[in-house]
Coordinates of C-alpha atoms in Angstrom, one line a residue:
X787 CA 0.0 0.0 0.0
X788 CA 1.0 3.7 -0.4
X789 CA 0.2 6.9 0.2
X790 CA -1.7 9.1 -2.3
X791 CA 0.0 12.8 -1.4
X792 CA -1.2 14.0 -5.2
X793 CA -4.8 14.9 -3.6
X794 CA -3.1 16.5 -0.4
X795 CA -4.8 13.2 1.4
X796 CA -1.5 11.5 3.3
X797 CA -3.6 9.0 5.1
X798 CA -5.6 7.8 2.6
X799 CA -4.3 4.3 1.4
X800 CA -5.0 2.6 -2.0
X801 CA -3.7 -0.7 -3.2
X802 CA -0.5 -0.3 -4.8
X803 CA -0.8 -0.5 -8.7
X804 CA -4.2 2.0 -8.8
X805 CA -3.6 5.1 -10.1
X806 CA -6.1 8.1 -8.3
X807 CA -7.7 8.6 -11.4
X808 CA -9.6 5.8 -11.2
X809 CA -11.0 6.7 -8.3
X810 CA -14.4 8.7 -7.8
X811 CA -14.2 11.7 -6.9
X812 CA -17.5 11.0 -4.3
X813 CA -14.4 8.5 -2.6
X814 CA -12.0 10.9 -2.5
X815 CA -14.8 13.5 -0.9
X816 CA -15.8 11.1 1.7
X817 CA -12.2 10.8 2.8
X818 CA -11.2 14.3 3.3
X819 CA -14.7 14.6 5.0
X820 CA -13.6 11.6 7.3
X821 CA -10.5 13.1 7.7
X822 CA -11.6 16.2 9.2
X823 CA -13.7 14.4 11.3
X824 CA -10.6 12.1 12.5
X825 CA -8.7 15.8 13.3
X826 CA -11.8 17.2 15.0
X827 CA -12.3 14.1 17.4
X828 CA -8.3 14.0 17.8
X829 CA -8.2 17.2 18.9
X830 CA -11.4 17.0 21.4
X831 CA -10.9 13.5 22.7
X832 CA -7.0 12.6 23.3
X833 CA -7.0 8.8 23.2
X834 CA -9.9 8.5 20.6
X835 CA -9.7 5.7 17.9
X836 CA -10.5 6.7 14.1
X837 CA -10.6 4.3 11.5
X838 CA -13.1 3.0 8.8
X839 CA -15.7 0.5 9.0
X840 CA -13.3 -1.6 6.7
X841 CA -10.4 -2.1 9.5
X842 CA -11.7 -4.7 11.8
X843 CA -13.0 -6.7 8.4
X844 CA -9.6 -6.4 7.2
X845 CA -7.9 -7.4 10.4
X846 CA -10.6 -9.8 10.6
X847 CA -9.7 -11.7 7.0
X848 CA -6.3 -10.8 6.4
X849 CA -6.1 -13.3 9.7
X850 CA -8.2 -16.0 8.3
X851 CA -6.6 -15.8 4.3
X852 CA -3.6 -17.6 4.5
X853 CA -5.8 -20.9 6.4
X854 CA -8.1 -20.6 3.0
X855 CA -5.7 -21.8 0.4
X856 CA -3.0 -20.5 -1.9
X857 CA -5.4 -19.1 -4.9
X858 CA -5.9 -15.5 -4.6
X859 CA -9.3 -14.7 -2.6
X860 CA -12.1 -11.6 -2.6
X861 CA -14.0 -11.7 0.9
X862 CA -17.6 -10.2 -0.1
X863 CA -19.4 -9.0 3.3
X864 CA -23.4 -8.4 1.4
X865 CA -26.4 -7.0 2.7
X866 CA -29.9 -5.8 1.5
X867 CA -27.9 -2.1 1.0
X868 CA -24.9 -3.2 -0.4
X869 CA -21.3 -5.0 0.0
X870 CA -17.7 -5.2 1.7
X871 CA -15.1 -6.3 -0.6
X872 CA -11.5 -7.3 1.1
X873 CA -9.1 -9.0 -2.0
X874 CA -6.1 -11.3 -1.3
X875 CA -3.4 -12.3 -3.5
X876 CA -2.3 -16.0 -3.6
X877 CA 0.3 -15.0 -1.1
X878 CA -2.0 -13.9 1.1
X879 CA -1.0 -10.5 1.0
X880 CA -3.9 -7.1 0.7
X881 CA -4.4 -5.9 -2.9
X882 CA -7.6 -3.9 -2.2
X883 CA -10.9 -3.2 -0.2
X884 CA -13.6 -1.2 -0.4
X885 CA -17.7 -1.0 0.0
X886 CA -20.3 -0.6 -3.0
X887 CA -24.1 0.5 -2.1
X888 CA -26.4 -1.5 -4.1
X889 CA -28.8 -3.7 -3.7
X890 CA -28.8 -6.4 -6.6
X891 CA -26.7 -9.8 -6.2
X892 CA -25.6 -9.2 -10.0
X893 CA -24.7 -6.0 -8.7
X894 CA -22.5 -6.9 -5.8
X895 CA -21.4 -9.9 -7.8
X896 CA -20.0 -7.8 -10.6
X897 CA -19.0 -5.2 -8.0
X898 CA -16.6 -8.7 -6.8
X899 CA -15.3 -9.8 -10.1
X900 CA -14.4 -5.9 -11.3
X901 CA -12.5 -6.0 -7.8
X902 CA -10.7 -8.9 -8.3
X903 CA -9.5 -7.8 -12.2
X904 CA -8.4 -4.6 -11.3
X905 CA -6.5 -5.9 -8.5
X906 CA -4.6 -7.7 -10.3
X907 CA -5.6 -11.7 -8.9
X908 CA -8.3 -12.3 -11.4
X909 CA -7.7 -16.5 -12.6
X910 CA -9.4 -19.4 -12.7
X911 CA -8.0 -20.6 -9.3
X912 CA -9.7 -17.4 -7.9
X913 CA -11.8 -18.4 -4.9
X914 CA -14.6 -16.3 -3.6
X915 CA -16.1 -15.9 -0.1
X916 CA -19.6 -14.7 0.3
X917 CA -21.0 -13.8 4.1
X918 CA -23.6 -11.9 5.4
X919 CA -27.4 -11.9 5.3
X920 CA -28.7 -15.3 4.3
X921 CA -31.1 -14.7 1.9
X922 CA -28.8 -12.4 0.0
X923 CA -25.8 -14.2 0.2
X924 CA -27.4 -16.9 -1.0
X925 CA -28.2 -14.9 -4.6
X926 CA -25.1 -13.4 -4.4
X927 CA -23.2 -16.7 -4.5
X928 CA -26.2 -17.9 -7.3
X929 CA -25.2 -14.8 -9.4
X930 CA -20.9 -14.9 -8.7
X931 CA -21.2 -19.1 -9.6
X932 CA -22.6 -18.2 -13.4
X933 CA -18.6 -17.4 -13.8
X934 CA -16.8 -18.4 -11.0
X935 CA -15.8 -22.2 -10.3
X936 CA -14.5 -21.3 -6.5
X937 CA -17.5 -19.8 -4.4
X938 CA -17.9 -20.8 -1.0
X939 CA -20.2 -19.6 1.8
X940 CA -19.0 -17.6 5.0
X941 CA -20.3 -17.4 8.4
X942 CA -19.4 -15.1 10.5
X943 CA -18.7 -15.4 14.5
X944 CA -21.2 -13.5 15.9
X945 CA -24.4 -14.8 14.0
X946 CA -26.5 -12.7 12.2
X947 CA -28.0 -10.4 14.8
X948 CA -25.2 -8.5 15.8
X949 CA -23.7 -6.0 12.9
X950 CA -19.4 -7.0 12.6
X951 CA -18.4 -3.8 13.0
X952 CA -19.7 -3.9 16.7
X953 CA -17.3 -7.1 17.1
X954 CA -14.2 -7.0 18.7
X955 CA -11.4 -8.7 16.5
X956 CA -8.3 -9.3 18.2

């Protein structure tokens, strides 16, 4: 990962390889927004924590990738509003993450395979890992199996009723 100091944004991070153009400028807006937001709580609250939603689902998988084969991996997180995507190359190793709102599996399933091509670790030995809500993990994995030999299900810890990001993962 490195730095993208172009956009005057030091702590954003994007997977080595993309260039900032090809990211949307509604991205880029969010994180200076969040940014300020990190500075304002730093300065009011000394020992506050900032991060984004993404970090304890990439702590979380970048844990459990290396246990799930040596094929390169995209970790899909779906819901009725839209999905998580956390990409491992066949060593293991981050190439990308990020979060899509929309609500159609062919959506979220494309949303996965354009994830995995432009980081670099779309193959055939690509696996990919679907959790979430039931019902709509289910159609995502239906939609993502039309062109993708590797698709598994994934459960999460905690069970359905508590949202991950409320989860502790050490």
């Amino acid at each position: 990962l490195h730095s993208d100091k172009s956009h005057g944004v030091d702590a954003f991070m994007q997977p080595a390889g993309l260039v900032a153009e090809q990211l949307h400028a509604r991205s880029r807006e969010c994180i200076v927004k969040h940014l300020h937001v990190a500075a304002f709580i730093g300065r009011t609250f000394a020992d506050a924590k900032v991060e984004h939603a993404l970090v304890p689902l990439m702590a979380y998988f970048a844990a459990k990738a290396p246990r799930c084969g040596n094929s390169a991996k995209v970790f899909a997180v779906v819901s009725s509003v839209g999905a998580d995507l956390i990409v491992f190359d066949e060593n293991s190793r981050l190439r990308g993450a990020t979060s899509y709102v929309c609500a159609s599996p062919d959506d979220m399933s494309y949303y996965a395979a354009a994830m995995a091509q432009v980081c670099g670790v779309a193959s055939p030995e690509l696996s990919f890992y679907v959790a979430g809500e039931a019902a709509v993990r289910d159609s995502v994995m239906d939609s993502l199996r039309r062109f993708a030999p590797n698709v598994m299900p994934w459960v999460m810890p905690a069970g359905q009723d508590v949202p991950f990001s409320l989860l502790e993962v050490v």
